[in-house]
C-alpha positions as a Python dict, from the first residue, in 0.01 Angstrom:
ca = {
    (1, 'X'): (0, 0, 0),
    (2, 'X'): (-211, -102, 301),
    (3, 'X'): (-508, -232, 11),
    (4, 'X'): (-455, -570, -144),
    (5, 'X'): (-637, -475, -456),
    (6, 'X'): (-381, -166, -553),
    (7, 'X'): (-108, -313, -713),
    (8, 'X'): (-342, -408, -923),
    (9, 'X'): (-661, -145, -957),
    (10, 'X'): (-368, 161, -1001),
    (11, 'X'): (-160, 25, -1327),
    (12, 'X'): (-490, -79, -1460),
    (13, 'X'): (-659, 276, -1413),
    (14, 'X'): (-367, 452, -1577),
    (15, 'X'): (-321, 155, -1869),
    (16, 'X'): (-639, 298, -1946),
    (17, 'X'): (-589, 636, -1942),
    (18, 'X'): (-311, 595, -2219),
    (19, 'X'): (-529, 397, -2414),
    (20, 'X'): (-818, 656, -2441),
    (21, 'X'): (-527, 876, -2528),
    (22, 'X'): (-359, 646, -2811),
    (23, 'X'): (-771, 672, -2950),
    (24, 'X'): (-778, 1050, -2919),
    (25, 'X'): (-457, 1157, -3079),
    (26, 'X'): (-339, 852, -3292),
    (27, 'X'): (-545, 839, -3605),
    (28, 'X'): (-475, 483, -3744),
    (29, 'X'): (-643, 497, -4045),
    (30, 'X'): (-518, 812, -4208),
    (31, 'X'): (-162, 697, -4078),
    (32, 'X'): (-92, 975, -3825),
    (33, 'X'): (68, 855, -3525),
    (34, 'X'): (170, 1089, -3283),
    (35, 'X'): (165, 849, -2974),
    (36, 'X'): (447, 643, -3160),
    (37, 'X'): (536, 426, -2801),
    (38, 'X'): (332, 220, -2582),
    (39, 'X'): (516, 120, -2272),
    (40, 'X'): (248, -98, -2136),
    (41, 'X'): (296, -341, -2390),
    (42, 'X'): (609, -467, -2202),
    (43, 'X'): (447, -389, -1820),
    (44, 'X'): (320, -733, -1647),
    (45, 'X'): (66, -602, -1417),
    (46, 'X'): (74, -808, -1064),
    (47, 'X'): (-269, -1001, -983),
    (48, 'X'): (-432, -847, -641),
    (49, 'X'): (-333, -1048, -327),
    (50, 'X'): (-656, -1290, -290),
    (51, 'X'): (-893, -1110, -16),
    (52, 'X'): (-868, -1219, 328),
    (53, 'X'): (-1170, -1421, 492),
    (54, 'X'): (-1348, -1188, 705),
    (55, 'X'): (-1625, -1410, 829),
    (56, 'X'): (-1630, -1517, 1232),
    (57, 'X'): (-1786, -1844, 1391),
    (58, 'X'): (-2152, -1870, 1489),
    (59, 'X'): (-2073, -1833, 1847),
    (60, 'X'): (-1876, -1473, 1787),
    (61, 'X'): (-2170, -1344, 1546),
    (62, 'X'): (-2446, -1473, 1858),
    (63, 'X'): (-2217, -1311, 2104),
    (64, 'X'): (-2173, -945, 1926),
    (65, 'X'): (-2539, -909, 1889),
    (66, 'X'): (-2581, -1015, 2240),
    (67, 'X'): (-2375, -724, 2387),
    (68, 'X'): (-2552, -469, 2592),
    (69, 'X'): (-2372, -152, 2413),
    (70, 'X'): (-2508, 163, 2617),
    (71, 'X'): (-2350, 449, 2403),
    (72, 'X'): (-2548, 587, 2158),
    (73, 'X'): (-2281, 578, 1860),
    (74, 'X'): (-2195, 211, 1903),
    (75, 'X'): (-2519, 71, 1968),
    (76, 'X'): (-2621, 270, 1632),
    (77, 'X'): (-2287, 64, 1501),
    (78, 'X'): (-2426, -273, 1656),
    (79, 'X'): (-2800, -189, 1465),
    (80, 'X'): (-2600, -114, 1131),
    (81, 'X'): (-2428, -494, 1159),
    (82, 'X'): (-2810, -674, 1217),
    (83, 'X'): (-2920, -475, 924),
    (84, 'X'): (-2613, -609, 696),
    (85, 'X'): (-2630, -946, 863),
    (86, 'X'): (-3029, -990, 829),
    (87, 'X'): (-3054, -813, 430),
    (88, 'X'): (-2855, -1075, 343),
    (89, 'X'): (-2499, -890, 357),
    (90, 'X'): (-2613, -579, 214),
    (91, 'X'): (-2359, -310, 159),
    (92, 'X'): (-2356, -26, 380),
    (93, 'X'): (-2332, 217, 139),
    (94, 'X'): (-2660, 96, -31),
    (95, 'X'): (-2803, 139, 297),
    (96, 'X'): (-2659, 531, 301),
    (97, 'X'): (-2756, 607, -60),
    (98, 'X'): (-3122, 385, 3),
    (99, 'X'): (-3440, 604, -142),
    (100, 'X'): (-3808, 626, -16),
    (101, 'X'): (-3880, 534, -341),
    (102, 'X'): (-3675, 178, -304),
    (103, 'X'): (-3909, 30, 16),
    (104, 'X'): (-4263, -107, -48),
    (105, 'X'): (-4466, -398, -53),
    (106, 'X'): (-4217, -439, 240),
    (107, 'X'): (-3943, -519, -7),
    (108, 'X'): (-3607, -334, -41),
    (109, 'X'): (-3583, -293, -463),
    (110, 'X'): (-3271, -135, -560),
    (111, 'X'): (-2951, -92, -762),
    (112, 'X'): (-2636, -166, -621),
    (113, 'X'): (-2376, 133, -569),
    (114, 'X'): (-2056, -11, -636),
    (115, 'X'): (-2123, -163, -965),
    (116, 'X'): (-2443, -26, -1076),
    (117, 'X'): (-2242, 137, -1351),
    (118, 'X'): (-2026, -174, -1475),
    (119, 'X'): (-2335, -410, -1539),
    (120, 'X'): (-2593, -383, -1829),
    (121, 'X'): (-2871, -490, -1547),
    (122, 'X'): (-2749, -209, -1337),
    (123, 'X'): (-2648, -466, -1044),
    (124, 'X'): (-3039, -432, -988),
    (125, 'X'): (-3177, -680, -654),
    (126, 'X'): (-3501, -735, -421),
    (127, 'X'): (-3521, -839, -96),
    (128, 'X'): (-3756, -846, 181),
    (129, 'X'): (-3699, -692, 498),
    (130, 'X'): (-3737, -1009, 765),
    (131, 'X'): (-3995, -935, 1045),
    (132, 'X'): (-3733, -988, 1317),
    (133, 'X'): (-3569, -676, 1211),
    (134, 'X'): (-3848, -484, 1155),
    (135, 'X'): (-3753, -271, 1475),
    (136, 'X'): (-3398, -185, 1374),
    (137, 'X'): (-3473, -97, 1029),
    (138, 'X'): (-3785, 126, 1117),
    (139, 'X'): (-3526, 300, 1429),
    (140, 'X'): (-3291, 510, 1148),
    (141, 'X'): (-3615, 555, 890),
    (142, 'X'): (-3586, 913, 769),
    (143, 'X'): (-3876, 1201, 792),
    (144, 'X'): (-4182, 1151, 606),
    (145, 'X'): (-4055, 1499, 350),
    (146, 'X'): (-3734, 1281, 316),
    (147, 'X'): (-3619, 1134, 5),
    (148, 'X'): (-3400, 884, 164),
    (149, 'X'): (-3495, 612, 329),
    (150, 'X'): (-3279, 609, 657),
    (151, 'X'): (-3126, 950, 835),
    (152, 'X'): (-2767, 823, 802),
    (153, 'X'): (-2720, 1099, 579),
    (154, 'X'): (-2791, 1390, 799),
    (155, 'X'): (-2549, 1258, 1045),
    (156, 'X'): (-2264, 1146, 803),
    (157, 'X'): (-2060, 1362, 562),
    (158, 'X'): (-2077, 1084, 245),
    (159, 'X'): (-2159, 723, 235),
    (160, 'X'): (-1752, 662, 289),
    (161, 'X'): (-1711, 850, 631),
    (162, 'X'): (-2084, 604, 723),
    (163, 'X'): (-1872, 303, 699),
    (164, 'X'): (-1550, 404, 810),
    (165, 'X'): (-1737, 586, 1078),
    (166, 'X'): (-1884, 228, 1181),
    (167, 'X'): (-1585, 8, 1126),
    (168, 'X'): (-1453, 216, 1381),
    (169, 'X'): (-1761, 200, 1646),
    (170, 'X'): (-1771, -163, 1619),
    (171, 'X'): (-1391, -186, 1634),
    (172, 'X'): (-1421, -28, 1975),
    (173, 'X'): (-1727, -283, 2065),
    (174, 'X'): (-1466, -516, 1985),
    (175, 'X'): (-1227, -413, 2247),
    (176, 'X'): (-1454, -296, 2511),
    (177, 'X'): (-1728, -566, 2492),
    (178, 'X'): (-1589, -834, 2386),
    (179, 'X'): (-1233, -870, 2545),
    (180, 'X'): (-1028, -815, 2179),
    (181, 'X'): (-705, -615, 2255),
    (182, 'X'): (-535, -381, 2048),
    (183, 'X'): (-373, -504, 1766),
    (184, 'X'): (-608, -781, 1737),
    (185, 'X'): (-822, -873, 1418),
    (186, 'X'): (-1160, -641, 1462),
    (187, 'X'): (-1460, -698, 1313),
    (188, 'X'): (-1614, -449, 1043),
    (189, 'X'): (-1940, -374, 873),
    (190, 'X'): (-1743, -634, 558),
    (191, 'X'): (-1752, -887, 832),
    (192, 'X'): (-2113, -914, 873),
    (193, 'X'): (-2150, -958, 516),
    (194, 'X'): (-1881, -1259, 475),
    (195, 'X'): (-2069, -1419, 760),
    (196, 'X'): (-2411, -1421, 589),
    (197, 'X'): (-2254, -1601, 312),
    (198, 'X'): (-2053, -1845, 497),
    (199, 'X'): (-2328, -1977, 720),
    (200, 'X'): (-2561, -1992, 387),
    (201, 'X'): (-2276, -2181, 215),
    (202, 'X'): (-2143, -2434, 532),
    (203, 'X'): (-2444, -2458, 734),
    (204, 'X'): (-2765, -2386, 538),
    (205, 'X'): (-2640, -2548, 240),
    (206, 'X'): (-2725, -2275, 4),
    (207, 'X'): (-2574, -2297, -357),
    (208, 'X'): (-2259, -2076, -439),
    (209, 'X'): (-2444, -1955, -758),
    (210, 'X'): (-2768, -1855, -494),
    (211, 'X'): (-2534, -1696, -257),
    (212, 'X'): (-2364, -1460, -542),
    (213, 'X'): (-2731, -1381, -651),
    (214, 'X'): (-2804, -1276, -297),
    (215, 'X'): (-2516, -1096, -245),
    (216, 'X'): (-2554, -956, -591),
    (217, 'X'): (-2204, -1066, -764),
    (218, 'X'): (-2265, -1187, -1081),
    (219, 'X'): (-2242, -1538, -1140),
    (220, 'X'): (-2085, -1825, -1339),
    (221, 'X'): (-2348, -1851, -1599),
    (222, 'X'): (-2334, -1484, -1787),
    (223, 'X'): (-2532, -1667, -2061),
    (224, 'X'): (-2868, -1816, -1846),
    (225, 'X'): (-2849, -1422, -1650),
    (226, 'X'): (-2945, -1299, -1975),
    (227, 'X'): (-3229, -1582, -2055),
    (228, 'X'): (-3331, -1618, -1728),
    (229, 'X'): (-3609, -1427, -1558),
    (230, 'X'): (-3479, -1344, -1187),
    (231, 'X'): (-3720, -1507, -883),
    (232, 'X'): (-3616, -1273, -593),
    (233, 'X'): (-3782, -1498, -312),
    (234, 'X'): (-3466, -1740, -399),
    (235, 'X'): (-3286, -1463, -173),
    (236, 'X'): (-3550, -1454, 72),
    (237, 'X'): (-3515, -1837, 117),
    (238, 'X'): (-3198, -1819, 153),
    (239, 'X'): (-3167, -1580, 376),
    (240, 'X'): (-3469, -1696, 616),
    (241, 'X'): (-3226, -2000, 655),
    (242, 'X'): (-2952, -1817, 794),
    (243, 'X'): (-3139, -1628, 1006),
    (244, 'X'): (-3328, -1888, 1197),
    (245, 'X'): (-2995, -2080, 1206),
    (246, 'X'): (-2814, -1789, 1372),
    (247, 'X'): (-3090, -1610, 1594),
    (248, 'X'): (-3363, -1909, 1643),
    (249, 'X'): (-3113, -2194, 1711),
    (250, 'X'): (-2843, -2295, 1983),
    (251, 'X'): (-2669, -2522, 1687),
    (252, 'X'): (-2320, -2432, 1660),
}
């Protein structure tokens, strides 16, 4: 109940449960029903409560990277928010599940986690890692024997206790840093990620069809994706704009 998407997501799942049954069992051309009612055909499922805006001001974004965090666990949690900010709002569980194999040419070329299975171009995406964060990124690389890039999974159980795990630290940066009090609206790794594509959209003036390419949604135009050979530098662009708005100017 406390995720917006559920009252949808949950009647959906099971709607299609019954219908792979209805397939297995009912055998419509030979006239053998034994699934003789379908209940869903009367069920309105409710649409998912539209998500809330997660991105913070300029100022707020400037001012959480300028903290001086001293523990160890929260400063890692500070490091994992540049890296989402400055890869153009990566996911952090693409930066959990990230191979060796995935970095060269000093370019980031992978397939997205969360819908690398729904998509026929398996929600594949380049970008290049900006020099500015060239020290963060290379601070949680992994052994040289390792097959993933970063170490975050020899000090996390699964990609889903990573994030929560840093949701929390930077919840606590939040309160201790930056004067939030409890019950107030923390930030989250999901912030840093809204942010990127606000400040492309309202101050950088980058395209909404460029910003879901760089955040790797698909866009508006199914028809010119499957035409249209993909220039990754358009993310690059894009996201060398935000970052010299955010970290190389006092423009608010």
């Amino acid at each position: 109940s406390q995720f917006k998407r559920v009252k949808e997501t949950y009647p959906v799942t099971i709607k299609t449960i019954f219908k792979a049954g209805l397939l297995k069992y009912n055998d419509y051309d030979n006239d053998i029903i034994r699934i003789k009612v379908n209940p869903w055909a009367k069920v309105k499922i409710p649409k998912h409560d539209a998500p809330e805006k997660k991105a913070i001001t300029m100022e707020e974004c400037r001012k959480f990277f300028a903290v001086n965090v001293t523990q160890k666990s929260r400063k890692m949690a500070q490091d994992i928010c540049k890296l989402i900010l400055c890869l153009a709002g990566i996911n952090g569980v693409d930066l959990y599940r990230m191979k060796k194999s995935a970095y060269y040419d000093g370019i980031l070329h992978y397939e997205r986690a969360k819908t690398r299975t729904r998509r026929e171009d398996k929600a594949y995406i380049e970008i290049r890692v900006p020099d500015m964060l060239i020290p963060t990124f290379e601070k949680y690389l992994s052994d040289e024997k390792d097959e993933y890039l970063f170490k975050f999974h020899k000090m996390f159980q699964d990609d889903r206790n990573f994030v929560s795990s840093q949701s929390h630290e930077i919840s606590l940066i939040c309160l201790t840093y930056l004067g939030m009090k409890k019950g107030d609206k923390t930030y989250s790794t999901y912030t840093f990620r809204h942010t990127w594509a606000t400040i492309a959209r309202n101050k950088c003036g980058v395209s909404k069809d460029d910003i879901d390419l760089c955040l790797n949604h698909i866009g508006n135009n199914p028809m010119a994706d499957v035409y249209i050979d993909y220039d990754w530098s358009i993310i690059d662009r894009a996201n060398r704009k935000v970052l010299d708005y955010v970290f190389r100017s006092n423009k608010k």
